[in-house]
Coordinates of C-alpha atoms in Angstrom, one line a residue:
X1 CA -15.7 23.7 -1.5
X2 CA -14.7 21.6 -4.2
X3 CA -12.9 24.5 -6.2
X4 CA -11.2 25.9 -3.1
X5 CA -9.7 22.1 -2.4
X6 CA -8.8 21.4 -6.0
X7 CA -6.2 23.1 -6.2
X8 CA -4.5 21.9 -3.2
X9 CA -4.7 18.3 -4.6
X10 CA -3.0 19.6 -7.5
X11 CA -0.1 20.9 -5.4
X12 CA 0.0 17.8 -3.3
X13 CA 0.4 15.6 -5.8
X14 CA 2.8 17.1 -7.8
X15 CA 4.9 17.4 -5.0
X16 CA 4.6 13.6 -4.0
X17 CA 5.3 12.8 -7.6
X18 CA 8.7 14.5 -7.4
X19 CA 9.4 13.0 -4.4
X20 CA 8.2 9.6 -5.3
X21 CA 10.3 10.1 -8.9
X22 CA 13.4 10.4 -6.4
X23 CA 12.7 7.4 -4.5
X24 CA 12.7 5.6 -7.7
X25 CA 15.9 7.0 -8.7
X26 CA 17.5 6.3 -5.7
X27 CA 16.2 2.4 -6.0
X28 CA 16.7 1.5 -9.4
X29 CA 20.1 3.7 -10.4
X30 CA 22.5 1.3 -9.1
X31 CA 20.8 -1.3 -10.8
X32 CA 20.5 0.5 -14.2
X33 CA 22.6 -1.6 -16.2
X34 CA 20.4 -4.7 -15.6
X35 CA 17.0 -2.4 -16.1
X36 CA 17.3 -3.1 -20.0
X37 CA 14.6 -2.8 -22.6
X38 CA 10.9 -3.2 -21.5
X39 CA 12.5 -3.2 -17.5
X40 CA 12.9 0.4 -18.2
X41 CA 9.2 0.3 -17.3
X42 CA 10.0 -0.6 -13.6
X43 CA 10.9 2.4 -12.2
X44 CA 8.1 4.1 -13.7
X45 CA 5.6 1.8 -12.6
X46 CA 6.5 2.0 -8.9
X47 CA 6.0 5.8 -9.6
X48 CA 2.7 5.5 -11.4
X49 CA 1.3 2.9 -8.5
X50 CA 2.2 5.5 -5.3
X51 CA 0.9 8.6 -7.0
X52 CA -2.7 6.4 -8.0
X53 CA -2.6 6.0 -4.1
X54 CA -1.6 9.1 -3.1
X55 CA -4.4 10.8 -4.7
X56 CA -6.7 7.9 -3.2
X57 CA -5.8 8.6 0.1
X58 CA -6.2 12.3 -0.2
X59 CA -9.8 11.8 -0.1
X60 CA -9.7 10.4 3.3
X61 CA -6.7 11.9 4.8
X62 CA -5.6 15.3 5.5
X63 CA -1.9 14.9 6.3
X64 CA 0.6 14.5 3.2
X65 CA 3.3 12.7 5.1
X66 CA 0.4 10.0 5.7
X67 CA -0.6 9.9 1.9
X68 CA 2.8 10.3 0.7
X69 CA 3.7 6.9 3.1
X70 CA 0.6 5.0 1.7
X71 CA 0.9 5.5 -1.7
X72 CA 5.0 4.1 -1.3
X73 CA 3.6 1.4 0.7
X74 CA 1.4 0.6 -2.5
X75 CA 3.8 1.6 -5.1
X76 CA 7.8 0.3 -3.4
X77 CA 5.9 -2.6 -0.8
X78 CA 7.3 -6.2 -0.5
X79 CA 4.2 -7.0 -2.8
X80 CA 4.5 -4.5 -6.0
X81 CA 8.6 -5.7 -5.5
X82 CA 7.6 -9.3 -6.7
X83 CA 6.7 -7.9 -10.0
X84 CA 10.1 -6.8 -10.7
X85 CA 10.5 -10.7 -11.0
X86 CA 8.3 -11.3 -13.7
X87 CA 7.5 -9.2 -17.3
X88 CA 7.3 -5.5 -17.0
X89 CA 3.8 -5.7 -18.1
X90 CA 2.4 -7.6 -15.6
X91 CA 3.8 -4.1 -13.3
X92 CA 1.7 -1.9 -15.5
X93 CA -1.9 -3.6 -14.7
X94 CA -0.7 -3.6 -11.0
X95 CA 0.3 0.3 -11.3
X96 CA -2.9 1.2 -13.2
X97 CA -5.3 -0.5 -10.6
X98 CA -5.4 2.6 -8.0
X99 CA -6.5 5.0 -10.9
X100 CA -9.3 2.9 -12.0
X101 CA -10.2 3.2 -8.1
X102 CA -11.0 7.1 -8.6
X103 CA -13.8 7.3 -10.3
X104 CA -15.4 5.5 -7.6
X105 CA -13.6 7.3 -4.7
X106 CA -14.1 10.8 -6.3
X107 CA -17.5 11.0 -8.0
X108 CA -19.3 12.3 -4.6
X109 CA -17.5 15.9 -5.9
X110 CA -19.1 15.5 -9.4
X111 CA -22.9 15.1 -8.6
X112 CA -25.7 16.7 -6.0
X113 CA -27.3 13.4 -5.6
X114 CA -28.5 12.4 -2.5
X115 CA -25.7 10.2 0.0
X116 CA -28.2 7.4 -0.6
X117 CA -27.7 7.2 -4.3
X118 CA -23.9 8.4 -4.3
X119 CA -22.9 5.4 -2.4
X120 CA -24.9 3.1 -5.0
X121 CA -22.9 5.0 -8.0
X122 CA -19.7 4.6 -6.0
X123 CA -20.1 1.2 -5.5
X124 CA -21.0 0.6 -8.9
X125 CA -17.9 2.4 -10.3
X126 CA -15.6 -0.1 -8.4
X127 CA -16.8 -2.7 -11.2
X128 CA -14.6 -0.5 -13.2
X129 CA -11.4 -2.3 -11.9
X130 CA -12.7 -5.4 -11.7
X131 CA -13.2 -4.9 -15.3
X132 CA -10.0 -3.4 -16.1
X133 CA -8.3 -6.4 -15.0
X134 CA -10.0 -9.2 -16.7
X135 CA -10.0 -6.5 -19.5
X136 CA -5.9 -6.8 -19.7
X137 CA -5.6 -10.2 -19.1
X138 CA -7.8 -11.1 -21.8
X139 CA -6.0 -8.8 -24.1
X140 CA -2.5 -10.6 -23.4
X141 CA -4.1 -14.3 -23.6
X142 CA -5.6 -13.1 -26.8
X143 CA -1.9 -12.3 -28.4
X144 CA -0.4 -15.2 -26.6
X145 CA 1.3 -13.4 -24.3
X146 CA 1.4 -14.2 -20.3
X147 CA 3.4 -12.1 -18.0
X148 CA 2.3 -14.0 -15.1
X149 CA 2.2 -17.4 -15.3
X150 CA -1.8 -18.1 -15.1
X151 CA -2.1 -20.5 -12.2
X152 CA -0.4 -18.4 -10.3
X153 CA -1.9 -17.7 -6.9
X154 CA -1.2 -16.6 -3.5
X155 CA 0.0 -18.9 -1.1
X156 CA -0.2 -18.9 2.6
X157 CA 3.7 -19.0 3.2
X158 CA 3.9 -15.7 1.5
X159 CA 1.8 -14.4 4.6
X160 CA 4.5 -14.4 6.5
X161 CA 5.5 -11.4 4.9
X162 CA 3.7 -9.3 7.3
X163 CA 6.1 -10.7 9.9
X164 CA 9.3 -10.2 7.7
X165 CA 8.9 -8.1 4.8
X166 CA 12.5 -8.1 4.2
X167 CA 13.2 -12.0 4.8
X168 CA 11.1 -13.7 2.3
X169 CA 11.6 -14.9 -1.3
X170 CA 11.3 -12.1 -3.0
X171 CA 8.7 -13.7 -6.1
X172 CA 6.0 -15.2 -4.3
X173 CA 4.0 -11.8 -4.2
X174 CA 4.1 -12.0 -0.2
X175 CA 1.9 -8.7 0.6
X176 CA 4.2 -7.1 3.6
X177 CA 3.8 -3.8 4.6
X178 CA 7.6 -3.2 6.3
X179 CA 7.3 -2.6 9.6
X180 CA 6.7 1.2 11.5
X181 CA 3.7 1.0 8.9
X182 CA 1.8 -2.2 10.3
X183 CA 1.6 0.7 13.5
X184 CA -0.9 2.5 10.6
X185 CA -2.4 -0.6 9.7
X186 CA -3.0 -1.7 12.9
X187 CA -4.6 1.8 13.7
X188 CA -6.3 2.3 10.5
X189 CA -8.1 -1.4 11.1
X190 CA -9.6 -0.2 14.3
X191 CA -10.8 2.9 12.2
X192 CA -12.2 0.8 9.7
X193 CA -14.4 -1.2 11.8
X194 CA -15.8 1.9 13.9
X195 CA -16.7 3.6 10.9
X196 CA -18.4 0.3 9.8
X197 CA -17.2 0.4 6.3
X198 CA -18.9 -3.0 5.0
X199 CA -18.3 -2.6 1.6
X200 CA -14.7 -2.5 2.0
X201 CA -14.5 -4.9 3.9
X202 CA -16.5 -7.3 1.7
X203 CA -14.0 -5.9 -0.9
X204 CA -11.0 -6.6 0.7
X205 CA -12.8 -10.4 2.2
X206 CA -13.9 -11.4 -1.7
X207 CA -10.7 -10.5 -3.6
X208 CA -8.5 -11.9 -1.0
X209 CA -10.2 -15.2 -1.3
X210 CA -9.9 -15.4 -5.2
X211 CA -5.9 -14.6 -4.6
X212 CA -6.0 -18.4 -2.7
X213 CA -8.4 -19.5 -5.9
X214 CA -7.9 -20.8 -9.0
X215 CA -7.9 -18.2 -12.3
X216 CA -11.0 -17.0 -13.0
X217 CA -10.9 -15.9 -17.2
X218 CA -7.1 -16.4 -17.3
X219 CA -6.4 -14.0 -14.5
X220 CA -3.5 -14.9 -12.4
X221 CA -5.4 -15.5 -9.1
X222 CA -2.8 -13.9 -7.3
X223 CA -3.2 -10.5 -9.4
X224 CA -6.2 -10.3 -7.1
X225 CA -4.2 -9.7 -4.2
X226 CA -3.3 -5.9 -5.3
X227 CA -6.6 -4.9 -4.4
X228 CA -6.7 -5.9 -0.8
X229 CA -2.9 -4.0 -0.9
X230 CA -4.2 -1.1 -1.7
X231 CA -6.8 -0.4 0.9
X232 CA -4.4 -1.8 3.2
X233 CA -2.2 1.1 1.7
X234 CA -5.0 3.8 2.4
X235 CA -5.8 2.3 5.6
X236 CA -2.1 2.5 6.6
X237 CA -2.5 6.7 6.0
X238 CA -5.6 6.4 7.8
X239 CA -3.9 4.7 10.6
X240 CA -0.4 6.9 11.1
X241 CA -2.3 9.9 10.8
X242 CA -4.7 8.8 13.5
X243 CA -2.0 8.3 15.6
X244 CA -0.4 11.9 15.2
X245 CA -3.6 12.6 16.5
X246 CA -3.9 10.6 19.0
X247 CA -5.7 12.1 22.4
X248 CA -5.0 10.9 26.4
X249 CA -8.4 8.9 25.3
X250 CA -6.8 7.2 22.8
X251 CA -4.2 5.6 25.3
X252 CA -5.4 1.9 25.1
X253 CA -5.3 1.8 21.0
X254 CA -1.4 3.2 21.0
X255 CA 0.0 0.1 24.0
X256 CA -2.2 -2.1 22.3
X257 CA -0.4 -1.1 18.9
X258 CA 2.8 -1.0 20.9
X259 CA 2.1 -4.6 21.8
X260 CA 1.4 -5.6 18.5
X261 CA 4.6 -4.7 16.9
X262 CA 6.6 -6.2 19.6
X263 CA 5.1 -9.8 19.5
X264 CA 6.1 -9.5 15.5
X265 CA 9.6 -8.2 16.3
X266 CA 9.9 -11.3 18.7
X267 CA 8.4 -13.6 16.3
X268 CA 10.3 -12.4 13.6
X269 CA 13.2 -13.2 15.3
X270 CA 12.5 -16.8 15.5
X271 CA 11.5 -16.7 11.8
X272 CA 13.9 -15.1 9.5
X273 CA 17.3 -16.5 8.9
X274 CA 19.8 -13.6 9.4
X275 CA 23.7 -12.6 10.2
X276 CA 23.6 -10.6 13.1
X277 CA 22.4 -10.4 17.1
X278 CA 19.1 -8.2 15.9
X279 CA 17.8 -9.0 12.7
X280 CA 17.0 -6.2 10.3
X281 CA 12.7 -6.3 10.5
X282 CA 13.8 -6.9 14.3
X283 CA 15.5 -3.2 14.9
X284 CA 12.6 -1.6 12.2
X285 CA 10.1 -2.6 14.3
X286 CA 11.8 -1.6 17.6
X287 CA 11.5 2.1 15.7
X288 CA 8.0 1.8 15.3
X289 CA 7.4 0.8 18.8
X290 CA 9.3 3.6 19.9
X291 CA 7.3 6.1 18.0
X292 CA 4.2 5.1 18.5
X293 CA 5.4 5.4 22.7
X294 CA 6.6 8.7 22.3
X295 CA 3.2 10.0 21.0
X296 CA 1.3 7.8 24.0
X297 CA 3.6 9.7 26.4
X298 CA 2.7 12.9 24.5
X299 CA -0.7 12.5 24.4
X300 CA -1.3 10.7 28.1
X301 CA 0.7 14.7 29.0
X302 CA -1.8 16.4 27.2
X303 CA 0.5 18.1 25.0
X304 CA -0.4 18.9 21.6
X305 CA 3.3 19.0 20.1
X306 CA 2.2 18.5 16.4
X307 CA 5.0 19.3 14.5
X308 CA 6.8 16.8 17.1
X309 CA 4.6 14.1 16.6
X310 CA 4.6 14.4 13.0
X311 CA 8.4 13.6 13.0
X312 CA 8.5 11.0 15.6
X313 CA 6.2 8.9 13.9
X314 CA 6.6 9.8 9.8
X315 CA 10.3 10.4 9.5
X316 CA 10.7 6.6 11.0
X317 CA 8.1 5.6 8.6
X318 CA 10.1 7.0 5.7
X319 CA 13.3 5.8 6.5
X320 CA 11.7 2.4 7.0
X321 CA 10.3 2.2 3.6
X322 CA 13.2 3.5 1.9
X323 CA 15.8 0.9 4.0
X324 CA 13.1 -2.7 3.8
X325 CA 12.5 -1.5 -0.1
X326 CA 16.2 -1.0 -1.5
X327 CA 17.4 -4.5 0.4
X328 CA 14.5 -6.3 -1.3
X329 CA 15.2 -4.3 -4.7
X330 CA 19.1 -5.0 -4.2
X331 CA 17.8 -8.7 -3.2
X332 CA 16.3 -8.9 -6.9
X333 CA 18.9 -7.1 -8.8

């Protein structure tokens, strides 16, 4: 099994690579003449983040389109944008920190143990970040070098990110996930806690909290915040390709998605200052309520229509990212 999937992977993500290399192009090319000496890096860290995330959420999602859309959650989002306002270096840690995540996510393939002792190993592994970033951190206070100022740490305004990832301030690491995306999120939640997956949870609950903390060995507390990003990021793939597949059972979890993403469309509304009738996050999240519709009234009809679903809810996706990512880029540059 392992040898006959390998190779898939290998196509898959050399695919998303090129495809993520364009996004970045598309980005950062106007803004090339301000990406000067170590910003060169920028572009290529955005790259290096989606691809670690890609490959992450291949192990728990089938659909590319879904992976593809995590990973540029992870990699482009209104969070890994805030680095762009600080020392390029600070980027790398933050793109480096899904790769560290794969020995843990991967080593079921590599043993025969029994599930009992894999998930011990696994859980084990995930020290591995935890060490890689006190690991870096201590290596830059070492030469004197900080590329995040130390106390810095998340703060609750920066929540409201999730409401308007395109209307906050575009350096206070506010960890947004745009807007047909929170439709995965939401989705992927509800997966989450069915499957009782505890020791994510506790994952996401512990490092979350030190975010809000003070530093803990010179780590920027909010550096702590990319983990909880990144299963959010995985869990988003979870989520949209749970509702491509979405049954007439399913009916309940799409309106209550649905009703979701129009209270934050209203809200948002009311919170962000903008220059027209319907503010940007506003109309993004009416497309995401209209997808995720469409594929209730599919699926409440019984129809199958893959290939349709597919489009209605991951070409919206797409074009969400690519729009809420280039305002905040152009917002920075």
């Amino acid at each position: 099994m392992f040898k006959t999937k390998r190779p898939l992977l290998v196509v898959f993500f050399l695919a998303a690579l090129l495809l993520y290399t364009a996004f970045a192009v598309l980005l950062f090319y106007p803004h090339h003449q301000s990406l000067v000496s170590y910003k060169r890096l920028f572009p290529l860290e955005a790259i290096i983040a989606s691809a670690g995330v890609f490959i992450l959420c291949r192990r728990w999602v089938l659909s590319f389109f879904a992976s593809l859309i995590g990973g540029a959650v992870y990699g482009f989002g209104t969070y890994a944008t805030s680095f762009l306002c600080f020392h390029p270096l600070a980027g790398v840690v933050y793109a480096l920190i899904p790769w560290t995540f794969i020995p843990a996510v991967f080593f079921y393939r590599l043993t025969n143990l029994d599930k009992l002792n894999k998930k011990i190993i696994s859980a084990l592994l995930v020290f591995l970040s935890i060490i890689f970033i006190f690991a870096a951190f201590q290596f830059f206070v070492k030469n004197y070098f900080y590329p995040i100022p130390v106390q810095t740490n998340l703060q609750l305004r920066a929540l409201l990110g999730i409401i308007a990832p395109t209307g906050v301030k575009q350096d206070i690491f506010a960890p947004g996930f745009y807007h047909v995306c929170i439709a995965g999120l939401i989705m992927g939640l509800g997966v989450l806690i069915e499957t009782r997956r505890i020791g994510v949870i506790f994952l996401f609950l512990i490092t979350s909290l030190a975010a809000f903390y003070k530093p803990i060995l010179n780590v920027p507390p909010v550096i702590w915040e990319s983990i909880p990003v990144l299963i959010c990021s995985v869990i988003i793939a979870t989520g949209l390709e749970t509702i491509v597949l979405a049954g007439a059972g399913d009916g309940r979890w799409l309106l209550t998605t649905v009703a979701i993403l129009l209270t934050l469309s209203i809200i948002n509304i009311f919170i962000t200052d903008h220059h027209t009738i319907i503010p940007l996050s506003a109309g993004l999240f009416g497309m995401g309520i209209a997808s995720v519709l469409s594929i209730y009234f599919i699926a409440e009809s019984n129809r199958s229509w893959h290939l349709a679903r597919k489009f209605i809810l991951y070409a919206p996706a797409m074009i969400d990212v690519i729009v809420s990512t280039k305002q905040n880029i152009d917002m920075i540059f």
